[in-house]
Amino acid sequence: MVSTTRIGSSYIFVIVLLTGTITRRQNFAVASFVPTDRFLNSLPKIPTSLSSTTEERTATLTTTDYVKERGDGSTGGGGLLHGEDGLVRPKVGAEMPKGRPSWFRVPAPSLDKESRYEEVKGSLKDLKLNTVCEEAQCPNIGECWNGGTGTIMLLGDTCTRGCQFCAVKTDAKPPPPDPFEPFKTAEAVAAWGVDYIVLTSVDRDDIEDGGAQHFAYTVELLKSKKPELLVECLVSDFQGMLDSVSALANSGLDVYAHNVETVERLQKFVRDKRAGYQQSLSTLKHAKKANPALYTKTSLMLGLGETDEEVIQTMKDLRAIDVDVVTFGQYLRPTEHHLSVVEYVKPEKFEYFREVGEEMGFKYVASGPMVRSSYKAGEFFLSHLIKTERQSQQSAES
């Protein structure tokens, strides 16, 4: 930001530089510089005479020129043509939109030693637990950890798959899971004092059941420590192994979540070749069949070249198998080695999809640029929904 302030008969030029990312502390510095002709010509004309009114004592530059130089995300990007009907797809190394829209704002992590952010971070470190918040570079880490909760990632921090959007490290043969991880997880969650927890994991195609029993055991321990705790498991497709789905669905969890990630046409460009749209739908369908009392949930990233019609068709496919909850969020490229953003979807479009989803009968639709499959605000709403519906059922039965 550049501003000019009048003090006496002089004008002081101040430049404030912001460095770092949204998951790190912002550093501020005042810099001295020799203004270029281009910079001076971009400044608004300063009146030769000013009255003594308060409004006219200070002149502040607008950010228009800065935004034009940096970009607001409305130009560039576009993806690659896919087929003869004008459809596009994402690609690693493709042109990115220029700049980023103004609506990307999230709470920064608190550095106060007494904050819940430090409490959560400390307990995770002490127990050597992984979180998807850190491994996947989630932009909402400040909001969630400041609120005292996080999404614990089971089965290690190394995935056997290589999806083009994900920042989690990969390896064909990751280290074996920690057999004590379920106990550590139960201990950490009990210490946090939360009433809703999300467990997720990397894909573990190297394990016979995909890690389903490891998940199930963790859920059972959590429920034994705190029966009223609501547990959501955001899991892989278990390679389509429905026995694994059943094992987890009947472990005592409350929400079975699995992300389809994107619309059907873009699956092969976004996800690992071992994943697939129909395979994902089959696991969500079977989870509800194995335990009708479960809430099923999925998530899609937008901004990868999908069309409105494709998003709506995906919602129709999800409702056809009785999925209860769907979330939509903006895809953000974690590194230059991942898929480029095709476009930054406007908040109005996210609101439109929310309205369409609610009209279709989803029990809850979270839709917004910074929404992720598991985040604190969504967990609060879903927790309230589950408790309210279960109380109504109990009242009807009594």
Tab-separated table of C-alpha atoms in Angstrom:
chain	number	residue	atom	x	y	z
A	1	MET	CA	0.000	0.000	0.000
A	2	VAL	CA	1.286	3.467	-0.841
A	3	SER	CA	0.037	6.609	0.901
A	4	THR	CA	0.960	10.259	1.205
A	5	THR	CA	0.438	12.234	4.381
A	6	ARG	CA	0.829	15.976	4.731
A	7	ILE	CA	2.747	17.223	7.756
A	8	GLY	CA	3.118	20.964	7.763
A	9	SER	CA	4.148	21.976	4.268
A	10	SER	CA	5.723	18.614	3.367
A	11	TYR	CA	4.360	15.294	2.093
A	12	ILE	CA	5.756	12.005	3.386
A	13	PHE	CA	5.604	8.949	1.152
A	14	VAL	CA	5.175	5.665	3.049
A	15	ILE	CA	5.350	2.176	1.565
A	16	VAL	CA	4.197	-0.753	3.662
A	17	LEU	CA	5.496	-4.105	2.459
A	18	LEU	CA	3.662	-7.303	3.411
A	19	THR	CA	5.596	-10.512	3.157
A	20	GLY	CA	4.916	-14.168	3.924
A	21	THR	CA	1.866	-16.342	3.296
A	22	ILE	CA	-1.529	-16.553	4.944
A	23	THR	CA	-0.298	-19.335	7.208
A	24	ARG	CA	2.657	-17.368	8.505
A	25	ARG	CA	3.038	-14.212	10.512
A	26	GLN	CA	2.878	-11.059	8.407
A	27	ASN	CA	5.981	-8.923	8.610
A	28	PHE	CA	5.740	-5.181	8.202
A	29	ALA	CA	8.545	-2.871	7.237
A	30	VAL	CA	8.891	0.769	6.258
A	31	ALA	CA	11.146	1.225	3.263
A	32	SER	CA	12.874	4.305	1.920
A	33	PHE	CA	13.216	4.615	-1.826
A	34	VAL	CA	14.008	6.887	-4.744
A	35	PRO	CA	10.725	7.332	-6.656
A	36	THR	CA	10.813	6.597	-10.387
A	37	ASP	CA	9.140	8.752	-13.036
A	38	ARG	CA	6.578	6.029	-13.542
A	39	PHE	CA	5.721	6.066	-9.827
A	40	LEU	CA	5.489	9.847	-9.647
A	41	ASN	CA	3.295	10.040	-12.736
A	42	SER	CA	0.906	7.515	-11.192
A	43	LEU	CA	0.240	9.700	-8.145
A	44	PRO	CA	-2.889	11.868	-7.993
A	45	LYS	CA	-2.361	15.565	-8.479
A	46	ILE	CA	-1.796	17.341	-5.173
A	47	PRO	CA	-3.631	20.661	-4.934
A	48	THR	CA	-1.422	23.752	-4.815
A	49	SER	CA	-3.378	25.142	-1.928
A	50	LEU	CA	-5.259	23.417	0.847
A	51	SER	CA	-7.785	24.798	3.274
A	52	SER	CA	-7.452	24.139	6.972
A	53	THR	CA	-10.307	21.600	7.102
A	54	THR	CA	-9.511	18.191	8.563
A	55	GLU	CA	-10.576	16.371	5.388
A	56	GLU	CA	-8.121	18.350	3.271
A	57	ARG	CA	-5.156	18.083	5.619
A	58	THR	CA	-4.495	14.479	4.564
A	59	ALA	CA	-4.314	13.140	1.018
A	60	THR	CA	-4.384	9.355	0.551
A	61	LEU	CA	-3.644	7.509	-2.653
A	62	THR	CA	-6.097	4.940	-3.923
A	63	THR	CA	-4.996	1.343	-4.496
A	64	THR	CA	-6.305	1.280	-8.069
A	65	ASP	CA	-2.914	1.549	-9.698
A	66	TYR	CA	-1.429	-1.035	-7.348
A	67	VAL	CA	-4.232	-3.521	-8.069
A	68	LYS	CA	-3.825	-3.006	-11.812
A	69	GLU	CA	-0.124	-3.722	-11.521
A	70	ARG	CA	-0.497	-6.766	-9.282
A	71	GLY	CA	-3.705	-8.105	-10.823
A	72	ASP	CA	-7.007	-9.007	-9.200
A	73	GLY	CA	-7.370	-12.526	-10.596
A	74	SER	CA	-9.842	-11.517	-13.297
A	75	THR	CA	-7.377	-11.906	-16.184
A	76	GLY	CA	-5.045	-14.711	-17.218
A	77	GLY	CA	-5.535	-18.393	-16.494
A	78	GLY	CA	-8.146	-20.045	-18.673
A	79	GLY	CA	-6.763	-23.591	-18.746
A	80	LEU	CA	-6.350	-25.684	-21.891
A	81	LEU	CA	-9.015	-26.469	-24.451
A	82	HIS	CA	-10.478	-29.932	-23.967
A	83	GLY	CA	-12.490	-31.218	-26.896
A	84	GLU	CA	-14.249	-29.308	-29.650
A	85	ASP	CA	-17.054	-27.777	-27.588
A	86	GLY	CA	-15.018	-25.039	-25.902
A	87	LEU	CA	-14.560	-26.902	-22.614
A	88	VAL	CA	-11.287	-26.423	-20.750
A	89	ARG	CA	-9.175	-28.419	-18.318
A	90	PRO	CA	-6.366	-27.616	-15.868
A	91	LYS	CA	-2.696	-28.400	-16.423
A	92	VAL	CA	0.503	-28.205	-14.416
A	93	GLY	CA	2.555	-25.275	-15.654
A	94	ALA	CA	-0.329	-23.572	-17.464
A	95	GLU	CA	-0.826	-19.823	-17.139
A	96	MET	CA	-2.178	-18.700	-13.775
A	97	PRO	CA	-4.701	-15.898	-13.314
A	98	LYS	CA	-2.904	-12.610	-12.711
A	99	GLY	CA	-2.992	-11.768	-9.037
A	100	ARG	CA	-5.606	-12.915	-6.571
A	101	PRO	CA	-9.098	-11.530	-5.817
A	102	SER	CA	-9.743	-9.300	-2.827
A	103	TRP	CA	-12.126	-11.783	-1.194
A	104	PHE	CA	-9.311	-14.121	-0.107
A	105	ARG	CA	-9.002	-13.117	3.522
A	106	VAL	CA	-8.618	-15.531	6.453
A	107	PRO	CA	-7.706	-15.110	10.139
A	108	ALA	CA	-3.968	-15.436	10.688
A	109	PRO	CA	-2.665	-17.940	13.251
A	110	SER	CA	-2.289	-16.343	16.665
A	111	LEU	CA	1.257	-16.162	18.004
A	112	ASP	CA	0.066	-15.531	21.552
A	113	LYS	CA	1.541	-18.274	23.730
A	114	GLU	CA	-1.776	-18.482	25.586
A	115	SER	CA	-3.860	-18.913	22.415
A	116	ARG	CA	-5.627	-22.142	21.534
A	117	TYR	CA	-3.606	-22.177	18.323
A	118	GLU	CA	-0.445	-22.750	20.358
A	119	GLU	CA	-2.275	-25.254	22.576
A	120	VAL	CA	-3.385	-27.356	19.600
A	121	LYS	CA	-0.006	-27.073	17.915
A	122	GLY	CA	1.786	-28.078	21.107
A	123	SER	CA	-0.361	-31.140	21.815
A	124	LEU	CA	0.018	-32.378	18.243
A	125	LYS	CA	3.777	-31.966	18.408
A	126	ASP	CA	4.080	-33.664	21.798
A	127	LEU	CA	2.096	-36.692	20.632
A	128	LYS	CA	3.739	-36.748	17.179
A	129	LEU	CA	0.403	-36.527	15.357
A	130	ASN	CA	-0.019	-35.236	11.813
A	131	THR	CA	-2.736	-32.872	10.608
A	132	VAL	CA	-4.025	-32.249	7.126
A	133	CYS	CA	-4.112	-28.585	8.157
A	134	GLU	CA	-0.313	-28.479	7.933
A	135	GLU	CA	0.455	-31.205	5.408
A	136	ALA	CA	-2.012	-29.904	2.795
A	137	GLN	CA	-1.232	-26.234	3.577
A	138	CYS	CA	-4.854	-25.417	4.397
A	139	PRO	CA	-5.538	-21.652	4.391
A	140	ASN	CA	-8.013	-21.971	7.283
A	141	ILE	CA	-5.479	-23.223	9.822
A	142	GLY	CA	-5.656	-19.957	11.771
A	143	GLU	CA	-9.440	-20.050	12.144
A	144	CYS	CA	-9.596	-23.713	13.143
A	145	TRP	CA	-6.612	-23.913	15.453
A	146	ASN	CA	-7.446	-20.595	17.121
A	147	GLY	CA	-10.841	-22.182	17.800
A	148	GLY	CA	-9.210	-25.168	19.465
A	149	THR	CA	-9.641	-27.916	16.899
A	150	GLY	CA	-7.878	-29.405	13.927
A	151	THR	CA	-8.231	-32.258	11.456
A	152	ILE	CA	-6.002	-35.133	12.532
A	153	MET	CA	-4.401	-37.143	9.734
A	154	LEU	CA	-4.028	-40.843	10.499
A	155	LEU	CA	-1.824	-43.496	8.873
A	156	GLY	CA	1.234	-41.258	8.574
A	157	ASP	CA	2.023	-38.214	6.451
A	158	THR	CA	2.939	-39.938	3.173
A	159	CYS	CA	0.395	-40.859	0.501
A	160	THR	CA	0.647	-43.718	-1.995
A	161	ARG	CA	-1.130	-41.665	-4.654
A	162	GLY	CA	-0.089	-38.561	-6.561
A	163	CYS	CA	-3.095	-36.327	-7.205
A	164	GLN	CA	-2.200	-33.203	-9.171
A	165	PHE	CA	-3.788	-30.786	-6.683
A	166	CYS	CA	-2.478	-32.074	-3.363
A	167	ALA	CA	0.586	-30.899	-1.432
A	168	VAL	CA	0.913	-33.993	0.779
A	169	LYS	CA	4.144	-35.884	0.079
A	170	THR	CA	3.944	-39.188	-1.768
A	171	ASP	CA	5.784	-42.507	-1.916
A	172	ALA	CA	4.932	-45.949	-3.257
A	173	LYS	CA	6.048	-47.540	0.030
A	174	PRO	CA	5.426	-45.225	3.010
A	175	PRO	CA	6.541	-46.183	6.525
A	176	PRO	CA	4.118	-48.506	8.351
A	177	PRO	CA	1.402	-46.826	10.450
A	178	ASP	CA	2.089	-46.111	14.103
A	179	PRO	CA	0.160	-48.794	16.060
A	180	PHE	CA	-0.171	-46.384	18.994
A	181	GLU	CA	-1.653	-43.609	16.856
A	182	PRO	CA	-5.289	-44.395	17.785
A	183	PHE	CA	-4.403	-44.040	21.498
A	184	LYS	CA	-2.479	-40.795	20.918
A	185	THR	CA	-5.355	-39.387	18.913
A	186	ALA	CA	-7.903	-40.167	21.627
A	187	GLU	CA	-5.623	-38.564	24.218
A	188	ALA	CA	-5.161	-35.378	22.177
A	189	VAL	CA	-8.850	-34.944	21.359
A	190	ALA	CA	-9.862	-35.516	24.983
A	191	ALA	CA	-7.418	-32.788	26.034
A	192	TRP	CA	-8.839	-30.294	23.528
A	193	GLY	CA	-12.333	-30.579	25.003
A	194	VAL	CA	-14.098	-30.315	21.626
A	195	ASP	CA	-17.440	-31.918	20.796
A	196	TYR	CA	-16.748	-32.517	17.092
A	197	ILE	CA	-13.574	-33.948	15.573
A	198	VAL	CA	-12.530	-34.758	12.026
A	199	LEU	CA	-10.194	-37.652	11.263
A	200	THR	CA	-8.702	-37.980	7.800
A	201	SER	CA	-5.786	-39.776	6.225
A	202	VAL	CA	-3.529	-40.158	3.268
A	203	ASP	CA	-4.338	-42.928	0.786
A	204	ARG	CA	-2.686	-46.186	1.843
A	205	ASP	CA	-3.025	-48.545	-1.092
A	206	ASP	CA	-0.122	-50.512	0.390
A	207	ILE	CA	-2.284	-51.710	3.301
A	208	GLU	CA	-4.588	-54.666	2.696
A	209	ASP	CA	-7.789	-52.937	3.822
A	210	GLY	CA	-6.635	-49.418	2.972
A	211	GLY	CA	-6.364	-48.586	6.669
A	212	ALA	CA	-10.066	-49.031	7.455
A	213	GLN	CA	-9.510	-51.023	10.671
A	214	HIS	CA	-6.998	-48.446	11.901
A	215	PHE	CA	-9.696	-45.793	11.463
A	216	ALA	CA	-12.362	-47.959	13.085
A	217	TYR	CA	-10.212	-48.630	16.148
A	218	THR	CA	-9.494	-44.899	16.534
A	219	VAL	CA	-13.214	-44.096	16.406
A	220	GLU	CA	-13.994	-46.753	19.018
A	221	LEU	CA	-11.359	-45.334	21.390
A	222	LEU	CA	-12.668	-41.800	20.936
A	223	LYS	CA	-16.224	-42.874	21.648
A	224	SER	CA	-15.163	-44.849	24.717
A	225	LYS	CA	-13.453	-41.746	26.146
A	226	LYS	CA	-16.274	-39.375	25.244
A	227	PRO	CA	-19.514	-41.032	24.029
A	228	GLU	CA	-21.160	-37.710	23.154
A	229	LEU	CA	-18.271	-36.720	20.856
A	230	LEU	CA	-19.286	-36.433	17.191
A	231	VAL	CA	-16.732	-38.019	14.872
A	232	GLU	CA	-16.340	-37.350	11.166
A	233	CYS	CA	-14.008	-39.519	9.101
A	234	LEU	CA	-12.831	-38.088	5.786
A	235	VAL	CA	-11.412	-41.150	4.082
A	236	SER	CA	-10.049	-42.476	0.805
A	237	ASP	CA	-12.035	-44.643	-1.595
A	238	PHE	CA	-10.320	-47.765	-0.166
A	239	GLN	CA	-9.753	-48.780	-3.795
A	240	GLY	CA	-13.458	-49.503	-4.011
A	241	MET	CA	-13.270	-52.251	-1.341
A	242	LEU	CA	-16.766	-52.214	0.111
A	243	ASP	CA	-15.834	-54.449	3.065
A	244	SER	CA	-13.495	-51.687	4.222
A	245	VAL	CA	-16.294	-49.144	3.830
A	246	SER	CA	-18.609	-51.309	5.936
A	247	ALA	CA	-16.004	-51.770	8.685
A	248	LEU	CA	-15.652	-48.031	9.125
A	249	ALA	CA	-19.337	-47.235	8.636
A	250	ASN	CA	-20.202	-49.501	11.581
A	251	SER	CA	-17.425	-48.359	13.911
A	252	GLY	CA	-19.525	-45.750	15.710
A	253	LEU	CA	-18.640	-42.695	13.629
A	254	ASP	CA	-21.287	-40.078	12.863
A	255	VAL	CA	-20.246	-38.627	9.496
A	256	TYR	CA	-18.736	-40.661	6.661
A	257	ALA	CA	-16.960	-38.278	4.290
A	258	HIS	CA	-15.215	-38.972	1.022
A	259	ASN	CA	-14.396	-36.299	-1.560
A	260	VAL	CA	-15.195	-36.701	-5.238
A	261	GLU	CA	-12.939	-33.599	-5.661
A	262	THR	CA	-14.170	-32.476	-9.087
A	263	VAL	CA	-16.748	-33.114	-11.805
A	264	GLU	CA	-16.672	-36.387	-13.748
A	265	ARG	CA	-15.048	-34.995	-16.923
A	266	LEU	CA	-12.030	-33.602	-15.069
A	267	GLN	CA	-11.296	-36.620	-12.845
A	268	LYS	CA	-8.373	-37.963	-14.911
A	269	PHE	CA	-6.682	-34.556	-15.028
A	270	VAL	CA	-7.048	-33.823	-11.306
A	271	ARG	CA	-6.922	-37.105	-9.389
A	272	ASP	CA	-4.568	-40.076	-9.354
A	273	LYS	CA	-5.362	-42.690	-12.006
A	274	ARG	CA	-6.357	-45.153	-9.273
A	275	ALA	CA	-9.232	-42.875	-8.232
A	276	GLY	CA	-12.436	-42.380	-10.181
A	277	TYR	CA	-15.817	-40.681	-10.105
A	278	GLN	CA	-17.931	-43.842	-10.120
A	279	GLN	CA	-15.657	-45.552	-7.605
A	280	SER	CA	-16.068	-42.614	-5.226
A	281	LEU	CA	-19.834	-42.602	-5.631
A	282	SER	CA	-19.944	-46.358	-4.927
A	283	THR	CA	-18.220	-45.939	-1.548
A	284	LEU	CA	-20.519	-43.106	-0.475
A	285	LYS	CA	-23.551	-45.132	-1.526
A	286	HIS	CA	-22.378	-48.246	0.311
A	287	ALA	CA	-21.595	-46.334	3.522
A	288	LYS	CA	-25.233	-45.225	3.760
A	289	LYS	CA	-26.406	-48.749	2.883
A	290	ALA	CA	-24.188	-50.300	5.570
A	291	ASN	CA	-25.408	-47.828	8.203
A	292	PRO	CA	-28.511	-45.802	7.283
A	293	ALA	CA	-28.065	-43.655	10.408
A	294	LEU	CA	-24.828	-42.204	9.024
A	295	TYR	CA	-24.529	-38.762	7.512
A	296	THR	CA	-22.583	-38.893	4.253
A	297	LYS	CA	-20.586	-35.970	2.974
A	298	THR	CA	-18.417	-34.975	0.008
A	299	SER	CA	-16.568	-31.971	-1.365
A	300	LEU	CA	-15.647	-30.411	-4.706
A	301	MET	CA	-12.998	-27.890	-5.678
A	302	LEU	CA	-14.067	-25.225	-8.160
A	303	GLY	CA	-11.921	-23.179	-10.528
A	304	LEU	CA	-10.514	-26.143	-12.464
A	305	GLY	CA	-12.437	-25.612	-15.694
A	306	GLU	CA	-15.792	-27.136	-14.732
A	307	THR	CA	-19.038	-25.705	-16.114
A	308	ASP	CA	-22.163	-24.801	-14.131
A	309	GLU	CA	-24.008	-27.661	-15.793
A	310	GLU	CA	-21.330	-30.147	-14.742
A	311	VAL	CA	-21.441	-28.973	-11.117
A	312	ILE	CA	-25.224	-29.251	-11.029
A	313	GLN	CA	-25.092	-32.741	-12.596
A	314	THR	CA	-22.622	-33.774	-9.901
A	315	MET	CA	-25.056	-32.582	-7.241
A	316	LYS	CA	-27.813	-34.608	-8.897
A	317	ASP	CA	-25.590	-37.707	-8.866
A	318	LEU	CA	-24.863	-37.175	-5.167
A	319	ARG	CA	-28.494	-36.740	-4.220
A	320	ALA	CA	-29.353	-39.904	-6.195
A	321	ILE	CA	-27.284	-41.886	-3.656
A	322	ASP	CA	-28.638	-39.876	-0.699
A	323	VAL	CA	-25.498	-37.892	0.169
A	324	ASP	CA	-26.474	-35.466	2.956
A	325	VAL	CA	-23.783	-32.791	2.868
A	326	VAL	CA	-21.757	-31.198	0.080
A	327	THR	CA	-19.168	-28.427	0.228
A	328	PHE	CA	-17.678	-26.252	-2.504
A	329	GLY	CA	-14.424	-24.316	-2.244
A	330	GLN	CA	-11.953	-22.549	-4.517
A	331	TYR	CA	-8.993	-24.609	-5.712
A	332	LEU	CA	-5.718	-22.898	-4.772
A	333	ARG	CA	-2.451	-24.128	-6.251
A	334	PRO	CA	-0.111	-25.166	-3.399
A	335	THR	CA	3.117	-25.024	-5.483
A	336	GLU	CA	4.251	-24.474	-9.059
A	337	HIS	CA	4.456	-28.259	-9.417
A	338	HIS	CA	0.695	-28.624	-9.065
A	339	LEU	CA	-2.246	-27.814	-11.326
A	340	SER	CA	-2.622	-24.173	-12.246
A	341	VAL	CA	-5.836	-22.407	-11.312
A	342	VAL	CA	-8.089	-22.046	-14.350
A	343	GLU	CA	-10.214	-19.293	-12.795
A	344	TYR	CA	-11.123	-17.700	-9.480
A	345	VAL	CA	-14.820	-18.362	-9.022
A	346	LYS	CA	-16.747	-15.353	-7.735
A	347	PRO	CA	-18.559	-15.472	-4.379
A	348	GLU	CA	-21.859	-14.938	-6.193
A	349	LYS	CA	-21.368	-18.205	-8.077
A	350	PHE	CA	-20.651	-20.082	-4.850
A	351	GLU	CA	-23.859	-18.638	-3.409
A	352	TYR	CA	-25.755	-19.799	-6.496
A	353	PHE	CA	-24.526	-23.377	-6.052
A	354	ARG	CA	-25.475	-23.247	-2.369
A	355	GLU	CA	-29.031	-22.264	-3.272
A	356	VAL	CA	-29.279	-24.962	-5.959
A	357	GLY	CA	-27.969	-27.596	-3.540
A	358	GLU	CA	-30.428	-26.680	-0.827
A	359	GLU	CA	-33.292	-26.812	-3.327
A	360	MET	CA	-32.169	-30.332	-4.294
A	361	GLY	CA	-32.544	-31.502	-0.707
A	362	PHE	CA	-29.025	-31.567	0.750
A	363	LYS	CA	-29.238	-31.193	4.522
A	364	TYR	CA	-26.299	-28.799	4.489
A	365	VAL	CA	-24.383	-27.014	1.742
A	366	ALA	CA	-21.223	-25.040	2.547
A	367	SER	CA	-20.135	-23.025	-0.460
A	368	GLY	CA	-17.558	-20.247	-0.596
A	369	PRO	CA	-14.050	-19.426	-1.866
A	370	MET	CA	-12.316	-20.359	1.394
A	371	VAL	CA	-14.532	-23.336	2.315
A	372	ARG	CA	-12.699	-26.631	2.687
A	373	SER	CA	-14.094	-30.136	3.153
A	374	SER	CA	-13.534	-29.849	6.916
A	375	TYR	CA	-13.386	-26.515	8.661
A	376	LYS	CA	-14.533	-25.111	11.973
A	377	ALA	CA	-17.617	-23.159	10.840
A	378	GLY	CA	-18.979	-26.152	8.918
A	379	GLU	CA	-18.355	-28.498	11.808
A	380	PHE	CA	-20.322	-26.223	14.138
A	381	PHE	CA	-23.356	-26.200	11.840
A	382	LEU	CA	-23.211	-29.937	11.168
A	383	SER	CA	-22.847	-30.664	14.878
A	384	HIS	CA	-25.974	-28.651	15.616
A	385	LEU	CA	-27.846	-30.363	12.769
A	386	ILE	CA	-26.988	-33.879	13.939
A	387	LYS	CA	-27.875	-33.201	17.578
A	388	THR	CA	-31.166	-31.554	16.656
A	389	GLU	CA	-32.257	-34.368	14.341
A	390	ARG	CA	-31.305	-37.068	16.850
A	391	GLN	CA	-33.211	-35.331	19.637
A	392	SER	CA	-36.257	-35.137	17.382
A	393	GLN	CA	-35.977	-38.848	16.605
A	394	GLN	CA	-35.685	-39.752	20.277
A	395	SER	CA	-38.704	-37.617	21.125
A	396	ALA	CA	-40.731	-39.292	18.366
A	397	GLU	CA	-39.808	-42.765	19.628
A	398	SER	CA	-40.598	-42.041	23.272
